[in-house]
Amino acid sequence: MKNKEICTLLGIDYPIFQGGMAWVSDAELAAAVSNAGGLGIIAAGNAPKDWVVNEIRKIKGLTDKPFALNLMLLSPFIDEVVDAVIEEGVKIVVTGAGNPGKYFSKLNEHGVKIIPVVPSVAQAIRMERNDGVVAMIAEGAEAGGHVGVTNTMSLIPQIVDAVSLPVIAAGGIADGRGFAAAMCLGASGIQVGTRFLVADECNVSEPYKEKVLKAKDTSTLTTGNSTGHPVRVIKNKFAKKFKAMEDARADQAELEAFGAGALRKAVVEGDVDNGSVMAGQIAGLVNKKESCKDIIEDLMKGYEEVVKGLNI
């Protein structure tokens, strides 16, 4: 692989990040990815400090490889979770769902590498101006979960041209072809979420995994568009009801009440009819369960075959 910048920067073998998915990306999944040579990411989500500390300590017992913690900046516990990052000696954080500006000083003081998720060129430029930001994840609208409005194919080259830091491409990537396409657009690496949902080491419910495995190219939609916070999910009873409520112009409070706890319901309880099954548009390409090691090896092999064929 020609571009080793991000690997050298973070101490990983392959420029492959595992997406930080709330209720999904725990210490076991992240450790398996890190042990396979990628960057495993624990998702703090809305979890309290005690849970986050437990997961950080757990992953340290499962791997001696680099890992990251995803900070969900809208979490009611975010201040405590940032304290946990410092106290537990986490070296890399990924930030999303908000502005990490107020935490830069503290993170910089302790040498934490910061990698924000950005949905637009304007935000990428703002993030690059801050000390401690070493790279950024540009996430297109094809991704699962909370998404922006610009698709990956359009977003990546524009952000690459606008900033000098390494850019990790996210959204709609699940095999070596997508990997190679992202690198051709100027990315320094990729982030993969949906494919890791069905990894052997992923602790989501079996009904959730089956829902992803049975998905087709048209199986997802975005809810929450009326609130300004669109979320890509697999179509089910919950998603269709949420969409109908939006079409009927339900107010934000009513929508939030209906959606409260929906992700946990699907991930933990296995209720994939009445829960939120977050997954990307690429779910239709994900058709078998594998170990994280096998997933990463397949991504690398597929990438190298494409590059060899293109002679680049």
PDB file of C-alpha atoms in Angstrom, residues 88-276:
ATOM      1  CA  GLU A  88      -7.417   6.059  31.866  1.00  0.00           C
ATOM      2  CA  GLY A  89      -4.724   7.224  29.450  1.00  0.00           C
ATOM      3  CA  VAL A  90      -6.646   6.840  26.198  1.00  0.00           C
ATOM      4  CA  LYS A  91      -4.373   7.984  23.359  1.00  0.00           C
ATOM      5  CA  ILE A  92      -6.854   8.478  20.494  1.00  0.00           C
ATOM      6  CA  VAL A  93     -10.400   9.878  20.447  1.00  0.00           C
ATOM      7  CA  VAL A  94     -12.911  10.203  17.633  1.00  0.00           C
ATOM      8  CA  THR A  95     -15.459  12.971  18.103  1.00  0.00           C
ATOM      9  CA  GLY A  96     -18.930  13.280  16.626  1.00  0.00           C
ATOM     10  CA  ALA A  97     -22.402  14.783  17.033  1.00  0.00           C
ATOM     11  CA  GLY A  98     -21.274  18.215  18.133  1.00  0.00           C
ATOM     12  CA  ASN A  99     -18.396  20.646  18.456  1.00  0.00           C
ATOM     13  CA  PRO A 100     -15.408  19.289  20.423  1.00  0.00           C
ATOM     14  CA  GLY A 101     -13.876  22.771  20.785  1.00  0.00           C
ATOM     15  CA  LYS A 102     -14.303  23.110  24.559  1.00  0.00           C
ATOM     16  CA  TYR A 103     -12.342  19.895  25.141  1.00  0.00           C
ATOM     17  CA  PHE A 104      -9.351  20.577  22.895  1.00  0.00           C
ATOM     18  CA  SER A 105      -7.255  22.234  25.586  1.00  0.00           C
ATOM     19  CA  LYS A 106      -7.636  19.371  28.073  1.00  0.00           C
ATOM     20  CA  LEU A 107      -7.060  16.693  25.443  1.00  0.00           C
ATOM     21  CA  ASN A 108      -4.043  18.515  24.032  1.00  0.00           C
ATOM     22  CA  GLU A 109      -2.546  18.892  27.486  1.00  0.00           C
ATOM     23  CA  HIS A 110      -2.449  15.112  27.783  1.00  0.00           C
ATOM     24  CA  GLY A 111      -1.274  14.414  24.235  1.00  0.00           C
ATOM     25  CA  VAL A 112      -4.505  12.814  23.045  1.00  0.00           C
ATOM     26  CA  LYS A 113      -4.802  12.496  19.268  1.00  0.00           C
ATOM     27  CA  ILE A 114      -8.155  13.907  18.092  1.00  0.00           C
ATOM     28  CA  ILE A 115      -9.969  12.674  14.982  1.00  0.00           C
ATOM     29  CA  PRO A 116     -13.304  14.453  14.397  1.00  0.00           C
ATOM     30  CA  VAL A 117     -16.067  13.123  12.168  1.00  0.00           C
ATOM     31  CA  VAL A 118     -17.000  15.793   9.626  1.00  0.00           C
ATOM     32  CA  PRO A 119     -19.962  15.892   7.194  1.00  0.00           C
ATOM     33  CA  SER A 120     -18.925  18.978   5.232  1.00  0.00           C
ATOM     34  CA  VAL A 121     -15.982  20.959   3.874  1.00  0.00           C
ATOM     35  CA  ALA A 122     -16.742  23.911   6.152  1.00  0.00           C
ATOM     36  CA  GLN A 123     -16.560  21.762   9.273  1.00  0.00           C
ATOM     37  CA  ALA A 124     -13.396  20.039   8.050  1.00  0.00           C
ATOM     38  CA  ILE A 125     -11.688  23.409   7.638  1.00  0.00           C
ATOM     39  CA  ARG A 126     -12.794  24.498  11.125  1.00  0.00           C
ATOM     40  CA  MET A 127     -11.515  21.296  12.708  1.00  0.00           C
ATOM     41  CA  GLU A 128      -8.130  21.512  10.986  1.00  0.00           C
ATOM     42  CA  ARG A 129      -7.435  24.847  12.679  1.00  0.00           C
ATOM     43  CA  ASN A 130      -7.285  23.199  16.106  1.00  0.00           C
ATOM     44  CA  ASP A 131      -4.184  21.796  17.753  1.00  0.00           C
ATOM     45  CA  GLY A 132      -4.372  18.100  18.487  1.00  0.00           C
ATOM     46  CA  VAL A 133      -6.489  17.236  15.445  1.00  0.00           C
ATOM     47  CA  VAL A 134      -4.344  14.740  13.547  1.00  0.00           C
ATOM     48  CA  ALA A 135      -6.825  13.468  10.946  1.00  0.00           C
ATOM     49  CA  MET A 136     -10.540  13.535  10.207  1.00  0.00           C
ATOM     50  CA  ILE A 137     -13.247  11.106   9.192  1.00  0.00           C
ATOM     51  CA  ALA A 138     -15.355  12.388   6.303  1.00  0.00           C
ATOM     52  CA  GLU A 139     -18.656  10.554   6.484  1.00  0.00           C
ATOM     53  CA  GLY A 140     -21.054  10.460   3.570  1.00  0.00           C
ATOM     54  CA  ALA A 141     -24.822  10.083   3.668  1.00  0.00           C
ATOM     55  CA  GLU A 142     -24.642   6.390   2.719  1.00  0.00           C
ATOM     56  CA  ALA A 143     -23.465   5.548   6.241  1.00  0.00           C
ATOM     57  CA  GLY A 144     -25.678   3.982   8.883  1.00  0.00           C
ATOM     58  CA  GLY A 145     -26.830   5.886  11.947  1.00  0.00           C
ATOM     59  CA  HIS A 146     -26.521   9.668  12.129  1.00  0.00           C
ATOM     60  CA  VAL A 147     -25.562  11.040   8.717  1.00  0.00           C
ATOM     61  CA  GLY A 148     -25.026  14.251   6.809  1.00  0.00           C
ATOM     62  CA  VAL A 149     -26.512  15.118   3.439  1.00  0.00           C
ATOM     63  CA  THR A 150     -23.580  14.808   1.005  1.00  0.00           C
ATOM     64  CA  ASN A 151     -22.696  11.437  -0.470  1.00  0.00           C
ATOM     65  CA  THR A 152     -19.254   9.910   0.025  1.00  0.00           C
ATOM     66  CA  MET A 153     -18.233  10.046  -3.638  1.00  0.00           C
ATOM     67  CA  SER A 154     -18.802  13.813  -3.696  1.00  0.00           C
ATOM     68  CA  LEU A 155     -17.672  14.580  -0.159  1.00  0.00           C
ATOM     69  CA  ILE A 156     -14.265  12.898   0.000  1.00  0.00           C
ATOM     70  CA  PRO A 157     -12.435  14.684  -2.862  1.00  0.00           C
ATOM     71  CA  GLN A 158     -13.775  18.070  -1.770  1.00  0.00           C
ATOM     72  CA  ILE A 159     -12.579  17.615   1.805  1.00  0.00           C
ATOM     73  CA  VAL A 160      -9.252  16.167   0.642  1.00  0.00           C
ATOM     74  CA  ASP A 161      -8.704  19.287  -1.470  1.00  0.00           C
ATOM     75  CA  ALA A 162      -9.700  21.611   1.377  1.00  0.00           C
ATOM     76  CA  VAL A 163      -7.452  20.293   4.167  1.00  0.00           C
ATOM     77  CA  SER A 164      -3.893  19.053   4.548  1.00  0.00           C
ATOM     78  CA  LEU A 165      -4.577  16.422   7.220  1.00  0.00           C
ATOM     79  CA  PRO A 166      -5.223  12.744   6.411  1.00  0.00           C
ATOM     80  CA  VAL A 167      -8.868  12.080   5.548  1.00  0.00           C
ATOM     81  CA  ILE A 168     -10.566   8.787   6.380  1.00  0.00           C
ATOM     82  CA  ALA A 169     -13.492   7.951   4.093  1.00  0.00           C
ATOM     83  CA  ALA A 170     -16.673   6.605   5.693  1.00  0.00           C
ATOM     84  CA  GLY A 171     -20.092   5.693   4.349  1.00  0.00           C
ATOM     85  CA  GLY A 172     -20.914   3.010   1.786  1.00  0.00           C
ATOM     86  CA  ILE A 173     -17.650   1.042   2.044  1.00  0.00           C
ATOM     87  CA  ALA A 174     -17.723  -2.686   2.729  1.00  0.00           C
ATOM     88  CA  ASP A 175     -15.262  -4.349   0.348  1.00  0.00           C
ATOM     89  CA  GLY A 176     -11.976  -3.878  -1.469  1.00  0.00           C
ATOM     90  CA  ARG A 177     -13.607  -2.068  -4.381  1.00  0.00           C
ATOM     91  CA  GLY A 178     -15.036   0.600  -2.104  1.00  0.00           C
ATOM     92  CA  PHE A 179     -11.715   0.764  -0.286  1.00  0.00           C
ATOM     93  CA  ALA A 180      -9.836   1.356  -3.539  1.00  0.00           C
ATOM     94  CA  ALA A 181     -12.384   3.922  -4.735  1.00  0.00           C
ATOM     95  CA  ALA A 182     -11.959   5.915  -1.526  1.00  0.00           C
ATOM     96  CA  MET A 183      -8.186   5.878  -1.865  1.00  0.00           C
ATOM     97  CA  CYS A 184      -8.442   6.969  -5.499  1.00  0.00           C
ATOM     98  CA  LEU A 185     -10.497   9.943  -4.293  1.00  0.00           C
ATOM     99  CA  GLY A 186      -7.579  10.955  -2.091  1.00  0.00           C
ATOM    100  CA  ALA A 187      -8.496   9.342   1.229  1.00  0.00           C
ATOM    101  CA  SER A 188      -5.747   8.041   3.506  1.00  0.00           C
ATOM    102  CA  GLY A 189      -7.883   5.217   4.851  1.00  0.00           C
ATOM    103  CA  ILE A 190     -11.430   3.995   5.378  1.00  0.00           C
ATOM    104  CA  GLN A 191     -13.924   3.543   8.187  1.00  0.00           C
ATOM    105  CA  VAL A 192     -16.236   0.538   8.024  1.00  0.00           C
ATOM    106  CA  GLY A 193     -19.301   0.137  10.208  1.00  0.00           C
ATOM    107  CA  THR A 194     -22.044  -1.981   8.670  1.00  0.00           C
ATOM    108  CA  ARG A 195     -19.865  -4.951   7.772  1.00  0.00           C
ATOM    109  CA  PHE A 196     -18.595  -5.195  11.349  1.00  0.00           C
ATOM    110  CA  LEU A 197     -22.204  -5.470  12.583  1.00  0.00           C
ATOM    111  CA  VAL A 198     -22.146  -9.131  11.567  1.00  0.00           C
ATOM    112  CA  ALA A 199     -18.630  -9.870  12.805  1.00  0.00           C
ATOM    113  CA  ASP A 200     -18.306 -12.897  15.071  1.00  0.00           C
ATOM    114  CA  GLU A 201     -16.997 -10.654  17.848  1.00  0.00           C
ATOM    115  CA  CYS A 202     -19.842  -8.157  17.559  1.00  0.00           C
ATOM    116  CA  ASN A 203     -22.282  -8.520  20.443  1.00  0.00           C
ATOM    117  CA  VAL A 204     -25.432  -7.188  18.763  1.00  0.00           C
ATOM    118  CA  SER A 205     -28.479  -9.438  18.918  1.00  0.00           C
ATOM    119  CA  GLU A 206     -28.799 -12.231  16.380  1.00  0.00           C
ATOM    120  CA  PRO A 207     -32.043 -10.787  14.942  1.00  0.00           C
ATOM    121  CA  TYR A 208     -30.144  -7.527  14.277  1.00  0.00           C
ATOM    122  CA  LYS A 209     -27.412  -9.424  12.422  1.00  0.00           C
ATOM    123  CA  GLU A 210     -29.993 -11.345  10.404  1.00  0.00           C
ATOM    124  CA  LYS A 211     -31.722  -8.103   9.452  1.00  0.00           C
ATOM    125  CA  VAL A 212     -28.429  -6.781   8.051  1.00  0.00           C
ATOM    126  CA  LEU A 213     -27.641 -10.037   6.242  1.00  0.00           C
ATOM    127  CA  LYS A 214     -31.058 -10.066   4.563  1.00  0.00           C
ATOM    128  CA  ALA A 215     -30.900  -6.401   3.514  1.00  0.00           C
ATOM    129  CA  LYS A 216     -30.945  -5.374  -0.142  1.00  0.00           C
ATOM    130  CA  ASP A 217     -29.776  -2.228  -1.914  1.00  0.00           C
ATOM    131  CA  THR A 218     -33.075  -0.452  -1.226  1.00  0.00           C
ATOM    132  CA  SER A 219     -33.567  -1.666   2.344  1.00  0.00           C
ATOM    133  CA  THR A 220     -32.607   1.547   4.165  1.00  0.00           C
ATOM    134  CA  LEU A 221     -34.174   4.956   4.611  1.00  0.00           C
ATOM    135  CA  THR A 222     -33.421   8.051   6.661  1.00  0.00           C
ATOM    136  CA  THR A 223     -35.598   9.146   9.537  1.00  0.00           C
ATOM    137  CA  GLY A 224     -35.268  12.351  11.514  1.00  0.00           C
ATOM    138  CA  ASN A 225     -34.937  14.567   8.457  1.00  0.00           C
ATOM    139  CA  SER A 226     -37.491  17.008   9.867  1.00  0.00           C
ATOM    140  CA  THR A 227     -35.428  17.443  13.028  1.00  0.00           C
ATOM    141  CA  GLY A 228     -32.216  18.242  11.164  1.00  0.00           C
ATOM    142  CA  HIS A 229     -30.597  15.043  12.484  1.00  0.00           C
ATOM    143  CA  PRO A 230     -31.187  12.358   9.853  1.00  0.00           C
ATOM    144  CA  VAL A 231     -30.537   8.743  10.825  1.00  0.00           C
ATOM    145  CA  ARG A 232     -30.128   5.912   8.311  1.00  0.00           C
ATOM    146  CA  VAL A 233     -31.863   2.692   9.330  1.00  0.00           C
ATOM    147  CA  ILE A 234     -33.144  -0.509   7.796  1.00  0.00           C
ATOM    148  CA  LYS A 235     -36.837  -0.303   6.966  1.00  0.00           C
ATOM    149  CA  ASN A 236     -39.095  -1.922   9.553  1.00  0.00           C
ATOM    150  CA  LYS A 237     -42.260  -1.208  11.519  1.00  0.00           C
ATOM    151  CA  PHE A 238     -40.499   1.376  13.700  1.00  0.00           C
ATOM    152  CA  ALA A 239     -38.892   3.248  10.782  1.00  0.00           C
ATOM    153  CA  LYS A 240     -42.104   3.370   8.770  1.00  0.00           C
ATOM    154  CA  LYS A 241     -44.069   4.667  11.762  1.00  0.00           C
ATOM    155  CA  PHE A 242     -41.412   7.312  12.474  1.00  0.00           C
ATOM    156  CA  LYS A 243     -41.488   8.389   8.821  1.00  0.00           C
ATOM    157  CA  ALA A 244     -45.281   8.570   8.875  1.00  0.00           C
ATOM    158  CA  MET A 245     -45.154  10.750  11.994  1.00  0.00           C
ATOM    159  CA  GLU A 246     -42.709  13.081  10.239  1.00  0.00           C
ATOM    160  CA  ASP A 247     -44.914  13.247   7.155  1.00  0.00           C
ATOM    161  CA  ALA A 248     -47.810  14.176   9.456  1.00  0.00           C
ATOM    162  CA  ARG A 249     -45.602  16.954  10.887  1.00  0.00           C
ATOM    163  CA  ALA A 250     -45.371  15.604  14.413  1.00  0.00           C
ATOM    164  CA  ASP A 251     -43.417  17.967  16.651  1.00  0.00           C
ATOM    165  CA  GLN A 252     -39.862  17.205  17.704  1.00  0.00           C
ATOM    166  CA  ALA A 253     -40.771  16.301  21.283  1.00  0.00           C
ATOM    167  CA  GLU A 254     -43.234  13.676  20.054  1.00  0.00           C
ATOM    168  CA  LEU A 255     -40.658  12.217  17.663  1.00  0.00           C
ATOM    169  CA  GLU A 256     -37.997  12.098  20.354  1.00  0.00           C
ATOM    170  CA  ALA A 257     -40.338  10.350  22.748  1.00  0.00           C
ATOM    171  CA  PHE A 258     -41.229   7.753  20.114  1.00  0.00           C
ATOM    172  CA  GLY A 259     -37.576   7.127  19.274  1.00  0.00           C
ATOM    173  CA  ALA A 260     -36.285   6.979  22.848  1.00  0.00           C
ATOM    174  CA  GLY A 261     -34.572   3.652  23.539  1.00  0.00           C
ATOM    175  CA  ALA A 262     -35.244   2.333  20.038  1.00  0.00           C
ATOM    176  CA  LEU A 263     -31.615   1.499  19.245  1.00  0.00           C
ATOM    177  CA  ARG A 264     -31.132  -0.430  22.473  1.00  0.00           C
ATOM    178  CA  LYS A 265     -34.358  -2.290  21.779  1.00  0.00           C
ATOM    179  CA  ALA A 266     -32.934  -3.624  18.505  1.00  0.00           C
ATOM    180  CA  VAL A 267     -29.288  -4.102  19.511  1.00  0.00           C
ATOM    181  CA  VAL A 268     -29.745  -5.592  22.973  1.00  0.00           C
ATOM    182  CA  GLU A 269     -33.293  -6.959  23.088  1.00  0.00           C
ATOM    183  CA  GLY A 270     -33.397  -8.169  19.495  1.00  0.00           C
ATOM    184  CA  ASP A 271     -36.698  -6.451  18.689  1.00  0.00           C
ATOM    185  CA  VAL A 272     -35.952  -5.571  15.072  1.00  0.00           C
ATOM    186  CA  ASP A 273     -39.569  -4.715  14.316  1.00  0.00           C
ATOM    187  CA  ASN A 274     -40.062  -2.007  16.936  1.00  0.00           C
ATOM    188  CA  GLY A 275     -36.431  -0.992  17.392  1.00  0.00           C
ATOM    189  CA  SER A 276     -34.053   1.123  15.344  1.00  0.00           C
TER     190      SER A 276
END
